[in-house]
Short mmCIF file of C-alpha atoms in Angstrom, two decimals:
data_model
loop_
_atom_site.label_atom_id
_atom_site.label_comp_id
_atom_site.label_asym_id
_atom_site.label_seq_id
_atom_site.Cartn_x
_atom_site.Cartn_y
_atom_site.Cartn_z
CA UNK A 254 -11.25 23.18 11.83
CA UNK A 255 -7.43 21.62 10.65
CA UNK A 256 -5.07 24.36 9.02
CA UNK A 257 -3.47 23.88 5.81
CA UNK A 258 -3.80 21.68 2.45
CA UNK A 259 -5.87 18.35 2.89
CA UNK A 260 -5.42 15.54 0.70
CA UNK A 261 -5.43 12.10 0.55
CA UNK A 262 -2.32 10.68 1.71
CA UNK A 263 -2.40 6.41 1.31
CA UNK A 264 -5.87 4.22 1.61
CA UNK A 265 -8.17 5.51 4.17
CA UNK A 266 -8.95 2.71 7.32
CA UNK A 267 -12.23 2.22 8.14
CA UNK A 268 -13.14 3.78 11.47
CA UNK A 269 -15.55 1.76 14.00
CA UNK A 270 -18.51 3.79 13.60
CA UNK A 271 -19.50 2.91 16.88
CA UNK A 272 -16.55 4.59 18.46
CA UNK A 273 -15.79 7.48 16.36
CA UNK A 274 -18.72 9.79 15.43
CA UNK A 275 -17.55 9.21 11.22
CA UNK A 276 -20.19 7.23 8.42
CA UNK A 277 -19.75 6.85 4.86
CA UNK A 278 -21.73 10.44 4.26
CA UNK A 279 -21.00 12.17 7.81
CA UNK A 280 -18.20 12.58 10.27
CA UNK A 281 -18.04 15.07 13.02
CA UNK A 282 -15.95 18.32 12.29
CA UNK A 283 -13.23 17.62 14.35
CA UNK A 284 -12.66 14.59 11.99
CA UNK A 285 -12.06 16.83 9.15
CA UNK A 286 -8.10 16.30 7.90
CA UNK A 287 -8.49 11.99 9.04
CA UNK A 288 -10.98 10.85 7.48
CA UNK A 289 -12.47 12.02 4.46
CA UNK A 290 -16.33 12.03 3.76
CA UNK A 291 -18.26 14.40 1.43
CA UNK A 292 -19.86 16.60 4.67
CA UNK A 293 -19.14 17.27 8.38
CA UNK A 294 -21.25 18.65 10.65
CA UNK A 295 -20.63 20.61 14.04
CA UNK A 296 -22.98 18.95 17.08
CA UNK A 297 -25.99 19.79 18.41
CA UNK A 298 -25.96 19.48 21.56
CA UNK A 299 -29.10 17.78 23.00
CA UNK A 300 -29.66 16.36 26.57
CA UNK A 301 -31.42 13.65 27.48
CA UNK A 302 -34.92 13.21 28.34
CA UNK A 303 -35.99 12.97 32.05
CA UNK A 304 -37.12 8.90 31.57
CA UNK A 305 -32.92 9.01 30.06
CA UNK A 306 -32.58 7.66 26.71
CA UNK A 307 -31.20 4.76 24.62
CA UNK A 308 -27.97 4.69 22.00
CA UNK A 309 -28.97 2.36 18.96
CA UNK A 310 -26.96 1.23 16.48
CA UNK A 311 -29.17 1.99 13.63
CA UNK A 312 -32.65 5.04 13.61
CA UNK A 313 -35.67 1.74 14.46
CA UNK A 314 -36.76 0.73 17.94
CA UNK A 315 -35.82 -2.69 17.49
CA UNK A 316 -31.88 -2.28 16.43
CA UNK A 317 -29.38 -3.33 19.08
CA UNK A 318 -29.11 -0.81 22.00
CA UNK A 319 -25.24 0.17 22.26
CA UNK A 320 -25.64 2.39 25.26
CA UNK A 321 -28.11 3.70 28.00
CA UNK A 322 -27.92 7.89 28.31
CA UNK A 323 -29.30 9.12 31.76
CA UNK A 324 -31.78 11.96 32.19
CA UNK A 325 -29.71 15.00 31.21
CA UNK A 326 -27.10 13.26 30.32
CA UNK A 327 -25.49 15.07 27.25
CA UNK A 328 -25.78 13.69 23.67
CA UNK A 329 -23.98 15.87 20.85
CA UNK A 330 -26.49 15.39 17.76
CA UNK A 331 -24.71 15.43 13.89
CA UNK A 332 -27.85 14.35 11.77
CA UNK A 333 -31.17 13.78 11.96
CA UNK A 334 -33.34 12.01 9.83
CA UNK A 335 -37.57 11.58 10.69
CA UNK A 336 -38.16 10.07 14.05
CA UNK A 337 -34.36 9.13 14.85
CA UNK A 338 -31.01 11.32 15.61
CA UNK A 339 -27.36 10.37 14.78
CA UNK A 340 -24.75 11.65 17.02
CA UNK A 341 -22.07 10.71 19.93
CA UNK A 342 -21.22 11.62 23.97
CA UNK A 343 -19.47 13.82 24.38
CA UNK A 344 -15.55 13.57 24.39
CA UNK A 345 -15.66 10.22 23.53
CA UNK A 346 -17.51 9.20 26.55
CA UNK A 347 -20.25 6.43 24.84
CA UNK A 348 -21.33 5.38 22.21
CA UNK A 349 -22.39 6.77 19.32
CA UNK A 350 -25.24 6.05 17.41
CA UNK A 351 -28.84 6.83 17.23
CA UNK A 352 -31.35 8.02 19.59
CA UNK A 353 -34.90 8.60 19.47
CA UNK A 354 -35.42 12.15 19.33
CA UNK A 355 -38.66 11.47 21.73
CA UNK A 356 -36.25 11.18 24.02
CA UNK A 357 -34.06 14.07 23.66
CA UNK A 358 -34.46 18.24 24.22
CA UNK A 359 -32.17 20.79 22.85
CA UNK A 360 -29.64 21.56 25.28
CA UNK A 361 -29.27 25.63 25.00
CA UNK A 362 -26.34 25.82 27.33
#
């Protein structure tokens, strides 16, 4: 969490939601103080299941594929809605997007 007072200092820029985990309603907690949204989320570590997973632009099986996770590859979940998780590959190493929950498993480590 950023320290000190947070204030709007001018017009905000619209980040690329495919590479930075920020939407109009939610952002990764590390972006507090950088991007203003109503809610911030602490990531929930998950990994791709044995078949791997596809990261999509939207929570839909026919949405554009932004990237592919190999089996066991990490994915930080920031939001879950229905059968889809929204998040990012940790450390900015991959795309931000939606992954089918059935293709992920929680990573307790």
